[in-house]
Amino acid sequence: MSWRHKLVEVVVGKEGEIFKQGGDDDIRILDLATGTADVAILLGKAASHYTSSTTPSKYKPVIIGLDPSQNMISVGNDKITRHNLSNIVRLGLGDSRKLDDVVDNSFHAATMSFGIRNVPEKEMALCEIHRILKKSGSSLPSKLAIMEFSEPGPDSGVLGLVARFFIRHVVPSLGALLSGAPKEYMHLQKSIKEFPSPEKFVEMMEGLKCPVRSPENNELEVHTFGAFRVTEVINLNFGSVQIYVATPILKKYVTE
């Protein structure tokens, strides 16, 4: 199973549980930094499979992919058409740090594959994702799944040594060879090295203090803030790739 297939399985469930839950609206999944829509297409295929005529669902699935590059979106749209998924998957321009056109509490799940590493203001992006994920109204809690590279530390043993070799040498060399853009893949190696360790990234996700607006009057809540509870970290490829699985939570400020 490829990394992206694993990411999609984590989000939709082994039996497509996300598409079978009760609720009062369509099942909506947001794929950020969608690029040429590889993950969005896999999500669309899963949605098509699990909401087919043999397993009818009251509400239709909607997969939205956003990316800041129009060129990427154009390529992705062509791929979606070829896969006959235009009725399920839609792409658009968007920056994970500023999802102004996305309504609060409107998505059942969000994914991001090898994108958060390139976002300078990671906390801002995570808080925007927290804002748009549903906090209630579904039989299953909403879910965030982020897949990202990391470079294992020096105390990670033999497998860590293999993973570091893969990150430092195999990824940039193979990527440069296949793409013809060696400078970009040298940047990839540098950005992976500078990305927080899995432990530090989990601390970042769980230590957020995202502003929360009241659903009644859209005013900022004074005593409440948002964060994520990381429920699982899945290690792939000798520990050089992680899938961070989390649910959005609300917390109260503690006052003396």
mmCIF file of C-alpha atoms in Angstrom, residues 6-232:
data_model
loop_
_atom_site.group_PDB
_atom_site.id
_atom_site.type_symbol
_atom_site.label_atom_id
_atom_site.label_comp_id
_atom_site.label_asym_id
_atom_site.label_seq_id
_atom_site.Cartn_x
_atom_site.Cartn_y
_atom_site.Cartn_z
ATOM 1 C CA LYS A 6 -2.580 4.720 3.660
ATOM 2 C CA LEU A 7 -3.411 8.383 4.303
ATOM 3 C CA VAL A 8 -6.768 7.994 2.562
ATOM 4 C CA GLU A 9 -7.556 4.785 4.444
ATOM 5 C CA VAL A 10 -6.848 6.556 7.743
ATOM 6 C CA VAL A 11 -9.329 9.300 6.831
ATOM 7 C CA VAL A 12 -12.196 7.345 5.282
ATOM 8 C CA GLY A 13 -11.864 4.180 7.365
ATOM 9 C CA LYS A 14 -11.191 0.622 6.215
ATOM 10 C CA GLU A 15 -14.866 0.198 5.358
ATOM 11 C CA GLY A 16 -15.560 3.777 4.323
ATOM 12 C CA GLU A 17 -17.034 4.661 7.703
ATOM 13 C CA ILE A 18 -16.787 8.406 7.127
ATOM 14 C CA PHE A 19 -19.294 8.164 4.277
ATOM 15 C CA LYS A 20 -21.757 6.054 6.259
ATOM 16 C CA GLN A 21 -22.172 8.272 9.312
ATOM 17 C CA GLY A 22 -25.371 10.036 10.162
ATOM 18 C CA GLY A 23 -25.682 13.789 9.905
ATOM 19 C CA ASP A 24 -27.617 16.640 8.408
ATOM 20 C CA ASP A 25 -25.456 17.506 5.393
ATOM 21 C CA ASP A 26 -23.081 16.197 2.706
ATOM 22 C CA ILE A 27 -19.870 14.442 3.743
ATOM 23 C CA ARG A 28 -17.170 16.998 2.974
ATOM 24 C CA ILE A 29 -13.393 16.409 2.940
ATOM 25 C CA LEU A 30 -10.823 19.144 2.310
ATOM 26 C CA ASP A 31 -7.421 18.332 0.798
ATOM 27 C CA LEU A 32 -4.951 21.176 1.348
ATOM 28 C CA ALA A 33 -1.778 21.696 -0.694
ATOM 29 C CA THR A 34 -3.501 19.348 -3.114
ATOM 30 C CA GLY A 35 -0.919 19.904 -5.866
ATOM 31 C CA THR A 36 -2.028 17.929 -8.900
ATOM 32 C CA ALA A 37 -4.813 16.308 -6.855
ATOM 33 C CA ASP A 38 -3.293 12.873 -6.232
ATOM 34 C CA VAL A 39 -4.799 12.576 -2.740
ATOM 35 C CA ALA A 40 -8.052 14.306 -3.749
ATOM 36 C CA ILE A 41 -8.484 11.776 -6.554
ATOM 37 C CA LEU A 42 -7.902 8.851 -4.189
ATOM 38 C CA LEU A 43 -10.451 10.354 -1.797
ATOM 39 C CA GLY A 44 -12.851 10.761 -4.706
ATOM 40 C CA LYS A 45 -12.411 7.134 -5.748
ATOM 41 C CA ALA A 46 -13.055 6.006 -2.180
ATOM 42 C CA ALA A 47 -16.148 8.206 -1.985
ATOM 43 C CA SER A 48 -17.444 6.818 -5.274
ATOM 44 C CA HIS A 49 -16.865 3.247 -4.115
ATOM 45 C CA TYR A 50 -18.456 3.572 -0.688
ATOM 46 C CA THR A 51 -21.474 5.615 -1.823
ATOM 47 C CA SER A 52 -22.296 3.524 -4.876
ATOM 48 C CA SER A 53 -25.780 2.277 -5.679
ATOM 49 C CA THR A 54 -25.107 -0.866 -3.651
ATOM 50 C CA THR A 55 -24.423 1.159 -0.508
ATOM 51 C CA PRO A 56 -26.748 4.149 -0.828
ATOM 52 C CA SER A 57 -26.134 7.229 1.285
ATOM 53 C CA LYS A 58 -28.591 10.009 2.021
ATOM 54 C CA TYR A 59 -26.001 12.723 1.423
ATOM 55 C CA LYS A 60 -23.432 12.936 -1.336
ATOM 56 C CA PRO A 61 -19.672 13.121 -0.778
ATOM 57 C CA VAL A 62 -17.820 16.316 -1.690
ATOM 58 C CA ILE A 63 -14.029 16.415 -2.001
ATOM 59 C CA ILE A 64 -12.461 19.891 -2.236
ATOM 60 C CA GLY A 65 -8.788 20.315 -3.126
ATOM 61 C CA LEU A 66 -7.057 23.667 -2.621
ATOM 62 C CA ASP A 67 -3.598 24.751 -3.727
ATOM 63 C CA PRO A 68 -1.869 28.145 -4.187
ATOM 64 C CA SER A 69 -0.590 27.190 -7.673
ATOM 65 C CA GLN A 70 -2.910 27.654 -10.640
ATOM 66 C CA ASN A 71 -0.621 25.485 -12.779
ATOM 67 C CA MET A 72 -0.995 22.614 -10.328
ATOM 68 C CA ILE A 73 -4.763 23.088 -10.238
ATOM 69 C CA SER A 74 -4.968 23.000 -14.031
ATOM 70 C CA VAL A 75 -3.055 19.715 -14.204
ATOM 71 C CA GLY A 76 -5.183 18.314 -11.385
ATOM 72 C CA ASN A 77 -8.430 19.228 -13.119
ATOM 73 C CA ASP A 78 -7.329 17.350 -16.247
ATOM 74 C CA LYS A 79 -6.589 14.276 -14.129
ATOM 75 C CA ILE A 80 -9.963 14.501 -12.381
ATOM 76 C CA THR A 81 -11.720 14.608 -15.749
ATOM 77 C CA ARG A 82 -9.797 11.559 -16.956
ATOM 78 C CA HIS A 83 -10.844 9.665 -13.823
ATOM 79 C CA ASN A 84 -14.513 10.677 -14.280
ATOM 80 C CA LEU A 85 -14.627 12.252 -10.818
ATOM 81 C CA SER A 86 -15.764 15.779 -11.697
ATOM 82 C CA ASN A 87 -19.075 15.162 -9.928
ATOM 83 C CA ILE A 88 -17.267 14.491 -6.633
ATOM 84 C CA VAL A 89 -13.888 16.285 -6.676
ATOM 85 C CA ARG A 90 -13.521 20.041 -7.156
ATOM 86 C CA LEU A 91 -10.312 22.068 -7.100
ATOM 87 C CA GLY A 92 -9.626 25.719 -6.412
ATOM 88 C CA LEU A 93 -6.969 28.210 -5.433
ATOM 89 C CA GLY A 94 -6.330 28.456 -1.725
ATOM 90 C CA ASP A 95 -3.705 29.039 0.948
ATOM 91 C CA SER A 96 -3.922 26.889 4.076
ATOM 92 C CA ARG A 97 -3.061 29.925 6.207
ATOM 93 C CA LYS A 98 -6.010 31.963 4.980
ATOM 94 C CA LEU A 99 -9.123 29.969 4.119
ATOM 95 C CA ASP A 100 -11.384 33.000 3.989
ATOM 96 C CA ASP A 101 -13.889 31.401 1.601
ATOM 97 C CA VAL A 102 -14.355 28.303 3.773
ATOM 98 C CA VAL A 103 -17.160 28.369 6.329
ATOM 99 C CA ASP A 104 -16.506 27.503 9.978
ATOM 100 C CA ASN A 105 -17.338 23.935 11.092
ATOM 101 C CA SER A 106 -18.102 22.774 7.561
ATOM 102 C CA PHE A 107 -15.811 19.786 6.873
ATOM 103 C CA HIS A 108 -15.831 16.254 8.256
ATOM 104 C CA ALA A 109 -12.130 15.737 7.538
ATOM 105 C CA ALA A 110 -9.045 17.458 6.180
ATOM 106 C CA THR A 111 -5.849 16.097 4.682
ATOM 107 C CA MET A 112 -2.464 17.554 3.848
ATOM 108 C CA SER A 113 0.201 15.506 2.116
ATOM 109 C CA PHE A 114 3.791 16.791 2.191
ATOM 110 C CA GLY A 115 2.589 20.383 2.381
ATOM 111 C CA ILE A 116 2.793 21.627 5.982
ATOM 112 C CA ARG A 117 6.596 21.486 5.833
ATOM 113 C CA ASN A 118 6.586 24.337 3.301
ATOM 114 C CA VAL A 119 4.202 26.583 5.265
ATOM 115 C CA PRO A 120 6.161 29.246 7.208
ATOM 116 C CA GLU A 121 3.332 29.969 9.657
ATOM 117 C CA LYS A 122 2.418 26.394 10.552
ATOM 118 C CA GLU A 123 0.354 27.350 13.609
ATOM 119 C CA MET A 124 -1.735 29.733 11.497
ATOM 120 C CA ALA A 125 -2.480 26.976 8.983
ATOM 121 C CA LEU A 126 -3.340 24.484 11.731
ATOM 122 C CA CYS A 127 -5.718 26.978 13.346
ATOM 123 C CA GLU A 128 -7.451 27.589 10.021
ATOM 124 C CA ILE A 129 -7.909 23.844 9.634
ATOM 125 C CA HIS A 130 -9.260 23.685 13.186
ATOM 126 C CA ARG A 131 -11.736 26.442 12.347
ATOM 127 C CA ILE A 132 -13.224 24.709 9.296
ATOM 128 C CA LEU A 133 -13.499 21.224 10.816
ATOM 129 C CA LYS A 134 -16.812 20.233 12.384
ATOM 130 C CA LYS A 135 -16.965 20.284 16.164
ATOM 131 C CA SER A 136 -20.459 18.740 16.371
ATOM 132 C CA GLY A 137 -23.372 17.493 14.272
ATOM 133 C CA SER A 138 -21.769 14.204 13.133
ATOM 134 C CA SER A 139 -21.848 10.689 14.560
ATOM 135 C CA LEU A 140 -18.059 10.481 14.122
ATOM 136 C CA PRO A 141 -15.596 13.140 15.282
ATOM 137 C CA SER A 142 -14.016 15.148 12.484
ATOM 138 C CA LYS A 143 -10.466 14.259 11.623
ATOM 139 C CA LEU A 144 -7.230 15.827 10.401
ATOM 140 C CA ALA A 145 -4.566 13.660 8.762
ATOM 141 C CA ILE A 146 -1.214 15.237 7.875
ATOM 142 C CA MET A 147 1.475 13.253 6.085
ATOM 143 C CA GLU A 148 4.994 14.625 6.191
ATOM 144 C CA PHE A 149 8.664 13.706 5.972
ATOM 145 C CA SER A 150 10.943 13.880 8.982
ATOM 146 C CA GLU A 151 14.595 13.100 9.561
ATOM 147 C CA PRO A 152 15.063 10.629 12.422
ATOM 148 C CA GLY A 153 17.410 11.686 15.191
ATOM 149 C CA PRO A 154 20.869 10.183 15.854
ATOM 150 C CA ASP A 155 19.494 7.904 18.607
ATOM 151 C CA SER A 156 16.956 6.146 16.361
ATOM 152 C CA GLY A 157 19.092 3.071 15.706
ATOM 153 C CA VAL A 158 19.745 1.156 12.494
ATOM 154 C CA LEU A 159 16.337 1.890 10.969
ATOM 155 C CA GLY A 160 16.872 5.567 11.671
ATOM 156 C CA LEU A 161 20.193 5.376 9.853
ATOM 157 C CA VAL A 162 18.446 3.856 6.841
ATOM 158 C CA ALA A 163 15.770 6.538 6.972
ATOM 159 C CA ARG A 164 18.318 9.361 7.176
ATOM 160 C CA PHE A 165 20.163 7.949 4.159
ATOM 161 C CA PHE A 166 16.853 7.794 2.280
ATOM 162 C CA ILE A 167 16.005 11.406 3.145
ATOM 163 C CA ARG A 168 19.462 12.869 2.533
ATOM 164 C CA HIS A 169 20.422 10.988 -0.611
ATOM 165 C CA VAL A 170 17.669 8.904 -2.234
ATOM 166 C CA VAL A 171 14.857 11.478 -2.164
ATOM 167 C CA PRO A 172 16.819 14.450 -3.604
ATOM 168 C CA SER A 173 18.721 12.338 -6.157
ATOM 169 C CA LEU A 174 15.707 10.433 -7.433
ATOM 170 C CA GLY A 175 13.526 13.539 -7.419
ATOM 171 C CA ALA A 176 16.101 15.580 -9.300
ATOM 172 C CA LEU A 177 16.552 12.810 -11.858
ATOM 173 C CA LEU A 178 12.836 12.353 -12.504
ATOM 174 C CA SER A 179 11.906 16.035 -12.485
ATOM 175 C CA GLY A 180 14.982 17.620 -14.051
ATOM 176 C CA ALA A 181 14.945 20.226 -11.267
ATOM 177 C CA PRO A 182 17.891 19.421 -8.947
ATOM 178 C CA LYS A 183 17.791 22.763 -7.093
ATOM 179 C CA GLU A 184 14.196 22.180 -5.974
ATOM 180 C CA TYR A 185 15.066 18.789 -4.563
ATOM 181 C CA MET A 186 18.064 20.129 -2.690
ATOM 182 C CA HIS A 187 15.606 22.542 -1.073
ATOM 183 C CA LEU A 188 13.433 19.536 -0.232
ATOM 184 C CA GLN A 189 16.303 17.934 1.661
ATOM 185 C CA LYS A 190 16.927 21.178 3.588
ATOM 186 C CA SER A 191 13.243 21.699 4.427
ATOM 187 C CA ILE A 192 12.925 18.134 5.732
ATOM 188 C CA LYS A 193 15.947 18.619 7.979
ATOM 189 C CA GLU A 194 14.450 21.826 9.394
ATOM 190 C CA PHE A 195 10.964 20.360 9.990
ATOM 191 C CA PRO A 196 10.179 19.607 13.653
ATOM 192 C CA SER A 197 10.685 16.081 14.923
ATOM 193 C CA PRO A 198 7.470 14.031 15.263
ATOM 194 C CA GLU A 199 7.461 14.680 19.011
ATOM 195 C CA LYS A 200 7.846 18.444 18.533
ATOM 196 C CA PHE A 201 5.192 18.578 15.820
ATOM 197 C CA VAL A 202 2.732 16.743 18.065
ATOM 198 C CA GLU A 203 3.530 19.274 20.799
ATOM 199 C CA MET A 204 2.805 22.079 18.327
ATOM 200 C CA MET A 205 -0.567 20.611 17.325
ATOM 201 C CA GLU A 206 -1.661 19.950 20.891
ATOM 202 C CA GLY A 207 -0.291 23.246 22.221
ATOM 203 C CA LEU A 208 -2.210 25.522 19.842
ATOM 204 C CA LYS A 209 -4.378 28.336 21.146
ATOM 205 C CA CYS A 210 -6.642 28.919 18.159
ATOM 206 C CA PRO A 211 -9.273 31.660 18.387
ATOM 207 C CA VAL A 212 -12.820 30.308 18.456
ATOM 208 C CA ARG A 213 -15.954 32.119 17.338
ATOM 209 C CA SER A 214 -19.382 31.523 18.770
ATOM 210 C CA PRO A 215 -21.711 29.749 16.312
ATOM 211 C CA GLU A 216 -24.586 31.890 17.598
ATOM 212 C CA ASN A 217 -23.232 35.409 16.999
ATOM 213 C CA ASN A 218 -19.814 34.834 15.336
ATOM 214 C CA GLU A 219 -18.072 36.745 18.119
ATOM 215 C CA LEU A 220 -14.759 35.570 19.538
ATOM 216 C CA GLU A 221 -15.096 33.357 22.589
ATOM 217 C CA VAL A 222 -13.226 34.915 25.498
ATOM 218 C CA HIS A 223 -12.689 31.842 27.643
ATOM 219 C CA THR A 224 -12.343 29.134 24.960
ATOM 220 C CA PHE A 225 -9.595 28.246 22.503
ATOM 221 C CA GLY A 226 -8.999 25.464 20.008
ATOM 222 C CA ALA A 227 -6.287 22.831 19.651
ATOM 223 C CA PHE A 228 -5.879 19.294 18.348
ATOM 224 C CA ARG A 229 -5.699 16.006 20.182
ATOM 225 C CA VAL A 230 -3.284 13.775 18.287
ATOM 226 C CA THR A 231 -4.757 10.274 18.447
ATOM 227 C CA GLU A 232 -2.118 8.437 16.423
#
